[in-house]
Amino acid sequence: MNGQSSPTAQLLLRDEPGNVIVHRGFRITTKKLPILKAEPIERMTSTLGIAPPEMIFGDNLASIEHLATGWSIDFTAFHALRRVDKTGTSMLQVAHSKEWQSTREKKHEGITEVVKPFDWSYSTDYKGTEQPIPPYLEPSDTPIPLELLKRPDPIIFFDEVMLYEDEMADNGITALSCKVRVMHARLLLLCRFFMRLDGVMLRIRDTRVFVEFETSEVIREYTAREDSYEAVRQKLAMKGRDVPAQLRDPNGLVDLLPVVDKSLERVVLK
């Protein structure tokens, strides 16, 4: 089906909240449902071995599928939380962490036996869940062609999906969300983890999935950035910006944080 389907995208409504767009041999799916209720939260806690974030959208989804080969990549809260450190070695050691843990144990009374020390910022290096069948994304030196994405091409589909969010006992914010935009010739999905722990540090981890429809080329780029809270605050102050407002905006912060990890992967689907 590569390049053989109609150049006009087909938007399909689902029986439950969500959208599916089929365009040039790819199916792009987003699903947005309410915050999980108590019973599924308990099941997730038992399976993961950690208490989930305050706002957990466990049924939400962003997905890209290549119809001819069956290749796909999904983004979900559950699989992202599986990448959270559960040993406690990466836990941010601040006074509020014990307070936060006690509130979680009260909130999820009856299942505290599975709640162990873990990274309470829910930091994840999640890059999406690729289907366990070939072809696979493989390490590459090919970057995402930013010049193509800067073109003013009409957007035929856009959606944003929240996966989880937590205010860390009113000490900041940690959140994971996805944005996807589809143009006629290509698409870009951004899955962003953003964490701000007031007085301690800021962290942004971005996974971008780029698809060029004409060639069925897929590129995945992962970039992790972080810096101390004080260093970022000083950078913003020197630029004369509204520091409190900017510290809440990852789009304005991303270029201020140094890169600490980066990877590129690529596959051509045939």
Tab-separated table of C-alpha atoms in Angstrom:
chain	number	residue	atom	x	y	z
A	1	MET	CA	0.000	0.000	0.000
A	2	ASN	CA	3.069	2.236	0.127
A	3	GLY	CA	2.268	5.344	-1.893
A	4	GLN	CA	-0.718	3.643	-3.544
A	5	SER	CA	-3.547	4.938	-1.405
A	6	SER	CA	-5.447	8.079	-2.175
A	7	PRO	CA	-3.535	11.293	-1.418
A	8	THR	CA	-6.613	12.472	0.434
A	9	ALA	CA	-6.586	11.452	4.072
A	10	GLN	CA	-9.532	9.515	5.409
A	11	LEU	CA	-10.666	10.419	8.918
A	12	LEU	CA	-12.580	7.721	10.740
A	13	LEU	CA	-14.556	8.198	13.949
A	14	ARG	CA	-14.365	5.506	16.605
A	15	ASP	CA	-17.110	4.185	18.858
A	16	GLU	CA	-15.155	5.476	21.865
A	17	PRO	CA	-13.349	8.820	22.250
A	18	GLY	CA	-10.517	8.937	19.765
A	19	ASN	CA	-9.596	9.454	16.152
A	20	VAL	CA	-8.129	7.313	13.393
A	21	ILE	CA	-6.672	8.778	10.227
A	22	VAL	CA	-5.550	6.548	7.356
A	23	HIS	CA	-3.173	8.330	5.016
A	24	ARG	CA	-0.818	7.006	2.334
A	25	GLY	CA	-0.465	3.553	3.783
A	26	PHE	CA	-0.265	4.545	7.458
A	27	ARG	CA	-2.875	4.466	10.197
A	28	ILE	CA	-2.475	7.119	12.916
A	29	THR	CA	-4.583	6.633	16.037
A	30	THR	CA	-5.172	8.791	19.088
A	31	LYS	CA	-7.409	7.906	21.993
A	32	LYS	CA	-8.395	10.195	24.880
A	33	LEU	CA	-10.405	8.826	27.789
A	34	PRO	CA	-10.990	9.971	31.398
A	35	ILE	CA	-8.582	9.442	34.291
A	36	LEU	CA	-8.515	5.847	35.486
A	37	LYS	CA	-10.850	4.912	38.333
A	38	ALA	CA	-9.912	3.104	41.541
A	39	GLU	CA	-10.130	-0.501	40.332
A	40	PRO	CA	-7.889	-0.180	37.243
A	41	ILE	CA	-5.489	1.966	39.298
A	42	GLU	CA	-5.195	-0.851	41.825
A	43	ARG	CA	-4.502	-3.359	39.051
A	44	MET	CA	-1.866	-1.069	37.547
A	45	THR	CA	-0.234	-0.513	40.937
A	46	SER	CA	-0.086	-4.244	41.568
A	47	THR	CA	1.391	-4.945	38.139
A	48	LEU	CA	3.930	-2.111	38.133
A	49	GLY	CA	4.888	-2.371	41.795
A	50	ILE	CA	4.672	1.421	42.217
A	51	ALA	CA	1.899	3.895	42.976
A	52	PRO	CA	0.819	5.616	39.739
A	53	PRO	CA	0.815	9.398	39.252
A	54	GLU	CA	-2.066	11.539	40.537
A	55	MET	CA	-3.561	11.870	37.066
A	56	ILE	CA	-3.146	8.626	35.161
A	57	PHE	CA	-4.749	8.307	31.740
A	58	GLY	CA	-4.194	4.594	31.413
A	59	ASP	CA	-6.532	4.113	28.452
A	60	ASN	CA	-5.069	6.915	26.350
A	61	LEU	CA	-3.027	6.112	23.275
A	62	ALA	CA	-1.033	7.565	20.402
A	63	SER	CA	-0.123	5.072	17.691
A	64	ILE	CA	1.415	4.876	14.204
A	65	GLU	CA	0.950	1.745	12.076
A	66	HIS	CA	2.249	0.843	8.614
A	67	LEU	CA	-0.550	-1.160	7.032
A	68	ALA	CA	1.504	-3.127	4.473
A	69	THR	CA	4.094	-4.526	6.895
A	70	GLY	CA	2.230	-4.416	10.218
A	71	TRP	CA	5.002	-2.333	11.780
A	72	SER	CA	3.699	-0.064	14.524
A	73	ILE	CA	4.740	2.014	17.492
A	74	ASP	CA	2.436	2.865	20.396
A	75	PHE	CA	2.704	5.329	23.269
A	76	THR	CA	0.855	4.456	26.497
A	77	ALA	CA	1.108	5.419	30.155
A	78	PHE	CA	1.528	1.839	31.380
A	79	HIS	CA	4.561	1.077	29.233
A	80	ALA	CA	6.073	4.481	30.033
A	81	LEU	CA	5.759	3.799	33.762
A	82	ARG	CA	7.448	0.426	33.320
A	83	ARG	CA	10.586	2.426	32.471
A	84	VAL	CA	10.518	4.323	35.793
A	85	ASP	CA	13.324	3.301	38.177
A	86	LYS	CA	11.853	1.034	40.850
A	87	THR	CA	15.020	0.413	42.865
A	88	GLY	CA	15.034	3.818	44.551
A	89	THR	CA	18.570	4.535	43.295
A	90	SER	CA	17.324	7.328	41.021
A	91	MET	CA	14.961	8.833	43.593
A	92	LEU	CA	15.349	12.569	44.002
A	93	GLN	CA	16.438	12.935	47.603
A	94	VAL	CA	14.467	15.869	48.937
A	95	ALA	CA	12.602	16.358	52.172
A	96	HIS	CA	9.211	16.210	50.485
A	97	SER	CA	9.637	12.700	49.082
A	98	LYS	CA	8.670	10.997	52.363
A	99	GLU	CA	5.618	13.228	52.656
A	100	TRP	CA	4.632	12.336	49.100
A	101	GLN	CA	5.071	8.625	49.756
A	102	SER	CA	2.848	8.764	52.848
A	103	THR	CA	0.066	10.499	50.907
A	104	ARG	CA	0.218	7.807	48.233
A	105	GLU	CA	-0.006	5.018	50.765
A	106	LYS	CA	-3.125	6.583	52.273
A	107	LYS	CA	-4.654	7.162	48.859
A	108	HIS	CA	-4.152	3.569	47.777
A	109	GLU	CA	-4.919	1.963	51.136
A	110	GLY	CA	-4.915	-1.812	50.994
A	111	ILE	CA	-2.258	-2.138	48.299
A	112	THR	CA	0.655	-0.470	50.061
A	113	GLU	CA	2.529	-3.747	50.267
A	114	VAL	CA	3.579	-3.395	46.621
A	115	VAL	CA	4.593	0.265	46.971
A	116	LYS	CA	8.362	0.328	47.294
A	117	PRO	CA	10.939	3.125	47.053
A	118	PHE	CA	11.102	4.401	43.480
A	119	ASP	CA	11.798	7.504	41.437
A	120	TRP	CA	8.896	9.629	42.659
A	121	SER	CA	9.377	12.077	39.756
A	122	TYR	CA	8.179	9.305	37.385
A	123	SER	CA	11.121	10.080	35.097
A	124	THR	CA	11.032	7.765	32.106
A	125	ASP	CA	13.245	7.237	29.075
A	126	TYR	CA	10.275	5.731	27.234
A	127	LYS	CA	10.659	5.836	23.448
A	128	GLY	CA	7.423	4.098	22.531
A	129	THR	CA	6.443	0.441	22.250
A	130	GLU	CA	7.468	-1.090	18.930
A	131	GLN	CA	5.652	-4.261	17.865
A	132	PRO	CA	7.878	-7.306	18.486
A	133	ILE	CA	7.952	-8.343	14.819
A	134	PRO	CA	10.400	-7.262	12.097
A	135	PRO	CA	11.221	-4.841	10.626
A	136	TYR	CA	12.694	-2.963	13.574
A	137	LEU	CA	14.116	0.472	14.144
A	138	GLU	CA	17.920	0.202	14.155
A	139	PRO	CA	20.689	2.610	15.265
A	140	SER	CA	21.393	5.248	12.641
A	141	ASP	CA	23.217	8.506	12.003
A	142	THR	CA	20.361	9.905	9.891
A	143	PRO	CA	18.746	12.887	11.632
A	144	ILE	CA	15.178	14.064	11.283
A	145	PRO	CA	15.103	16.512	8.339
A	146	LEU	CA	14.070	19.636	10.230
A	147	GLU	CA	14.057	21.763	7.075
A	148	LEU	CA	11.133	19.721	5.745
A	149	LEU	CA	9.197	20.182	8.977
A	150	LYS	CA	9.720	23.941	8.851
A	151	ARG	CA	7.790	24.192	5.609
A	152	PRO	CA	4.339	25.810	5.948
A	153	ASP	CA	2.583	22.634	4.781
A	154	PRO	CA	-1.113	22.367	5.647
A	155	ILE	CA	-1.802	20.167	8.654
A	156	ILE	CA	-4.486	17.608	7.843
A	157	PHE	CA	-4.599	16.111	11.350
A	158	PHE	CA	-3.420	17.203	14.800
A	159	ASP	CA	-4.050	15.854	18.267
A	160	GLU	CA	-2.539	15.981	21.750
A	161	VAL	CA	-2.808	13.117	24.244
A	162	MET	CA	-1.969	13.319	27.956
A	163	LEU	CA	-0.603	10.084	29.438
A	164	TYR	CA	0.092	11.083	33.039
A	165	GLU	CA	0.682	14.073	35.305
A	166	ASP	CA	1.613	14.601	38.951
A	167	GLU	CA	2.312	17.755	40.999
A	168	MET	CA	4.725	15.943	43.352
A	169	ALA	CA	3.003	17.086	46.542
A	170	ASP	CA	2.820	20.680	45.236
A	171	ASN	CA	6.587	20.778	44.714
A	172	GLY	CA	6.555	21.020	40.937
A	173	ILE	CA	5.205	19.085	37.989
A	174	THR	CA	5.931	15.864	36.159
A	175	ALA	CA	4.028	15.002	33.002
A	176	LEU	CA	4.140	12.815	29.909
A	177	SER	CA	2.186	13.709	26.797
A	178	CYS	CA	2.139	13.146	23.038
A	179	LYS	CA	1.466	15.461	20.122
A	180	VAL	CA	1.019	14.277	16.563
A	181	ARG	CA	0.668	16.325	13.402
A	182	VAL	CA	0.103	14.885	9.961
A	183	MET	CA	0.849	16.739	6.734
A	184	HIS	CA	0.265	15.421	3.216
A	185	ALA	CA	3.876	14.274	2.722
A	186	ARG	CA	5.010	13.425	6.263
A	187	LEU	CA	4.137	13.263	9.956
A	188	LEU	CA	5.813	14.021	13.265
A	189	LEU	CA	4.929	12.604	16.665
A	190	LEU	CA	6.462	14.146	19.780
A	191	CYS	CA	6.286	12.319	23.114
A	192	ARG	CA	7.592	14.662	25.820
A	193	PHE	CA	8.400	13.978	29.454
A	194	PHE	CA	8.681	17.218	31.450
A	195	MET	CA	9.688	17.418	35.096
A	196	ARG	CA	10.240	20.491	37.256
A	197	LEU	CA	11.097	19.924	40.904
A	198	ASP	CA	11.099	23.365	42.482
A	199	GLY	CA	14.472	24.337	43.907
A	200	VAL	CA	16.110	21.132	42.638
A	201	MET	CA	16.123	20.500	38.883
A	202	LEU	CA	14.379	20.493	35.505
A	203	ARG	CA	14.292	17.622	33.048
A	204	ILE	CA	12.937	17.230	29.511
A	205	ARG	CA	13.052	13.962	27.582
A	206	ASP	CA	11.761	14.085	24.013
A	207	THR	CA	11.035	11.209	21.663
A	208	ARG	CA	10.266	12.239	18.086
A	209	VAL	CA	8.983	9.844	15.442
A	210	PHE	CA	9.198	11.149	11.885
A	211	VAL	CA	7.579	9.440	8.898
A	212	GLU	CA	8.160	10.324	5.236
A	213	PHE	CA	5.168	8.831	3.432
A	214	GLU	CA	6.668	8.667	-0.067
A	215	THR	CA	9.560	6.404	0.994
A	216	SER	CA	8.003	4.871	4.156
A	217	GLU	CA	11.106	5.986	6.040
A	218	VAL	CA	10.725	6.202	9.829
A	219	ILE	CA	13.245	8.022	12.048
A	220	ARG	CA	13.102	8.000	15.841
A	221	GLU	CA	15.108	10.577	17.761
A	222	TYR	CA	15.461	10.568	21.554
A	223	THR	CA	16.951	13.558	23.374
A	224	ALA	CA	17.299	13.942	27.146
A	225	ARG	CA	18.046	17.332	28.682
A	226	GLU	CA	18.372	18.451	32.288
A	227	ASP	CA	19.917	21.089	34.525
A	228	SER	CA	19.687	22.380	38.063
A	229	TYR	CA	16.762	24.597	38.972
A	230	GLU	CA	19.053	27.458	39.987
A	231	ALA	CA	21.073	27.319	36.761
A	232	VAL	CA	17.907	27.554	34.669
A	233	ARG	CA	16.476	30.303	36.852
A	234	GLN	CA	19.630	32.373	36.354
A	235	LYS	CA	19.552	31.858	32.572
A	236	LEU	CA	15.959	33.072	32.422
A	237	ALA	CA	16.699	36.073	34.644
A	238	MET	CA	19.653	37.073	32.451
A	239	LYS	CA	17.372	37.022	29.405
A	240	GLY	CA	14.914	39.310	31.213
A	241	ARG	CA	12.084	36.805	31.004
A	242	ASP	CA	9.183	36.210	33.375
A	243	VAL	CA	10.917	33.503	35.414
A	244	PRO	CA	7.871	31.948	37.187
A	245	ALA	CA	5.903	31.769	33.934
A	246	GLN	CA	8.807	30.401	31.902
A	247	LEU	CA	9.534	27.688	34.453
A	248	ARG	CA	6.094	26.258	33.681
A	249	ASP	CA	6.634	26.210	29.911
A	250	PRO	CA	8.750	23.335	28.543
A	251	ASN	CA	8.689	24.842	25.047
A	252	GLY	CA	10.523	27.894	26.349
A	253	LEU	CA	12.903	25.846	28.493
A	254	VAL	CA	14.028	23.118	26.123
A	255	ASP	CA	16.818	25.124	24.461
A	256	LEU	CA	18.180	26.227	27.851
A	257	LEU	CA	18.798	22.697	29.126
A	258	PRO	CA	22.009	20.913	28.100
A	259	VAL	CA	21.708	17.566	26.317
A	260	VAL	CA	22.727	14.620	28.510
A	261	ASP	CA	21.685	11.750	26.218
A	262	LYS	CA	20.715	11.321	22.570
A	263	SER	CA	20.025	8.487	20.138
A	264	LEU	CA	18.854	8.033	16.545
A	265	GLU	CA	17.151	5.042	14.950
A	266	ARG	CA	15.769	4.437	11.472
A	267	VAL	CA	13.859	1.906	9.384
A	268	VAL	CA	12.547	1.900	5.810
A	269	LEU	CA	9.331	-0.091	5.659
A	270	LYS	CA	8.976	-2.302	2.587
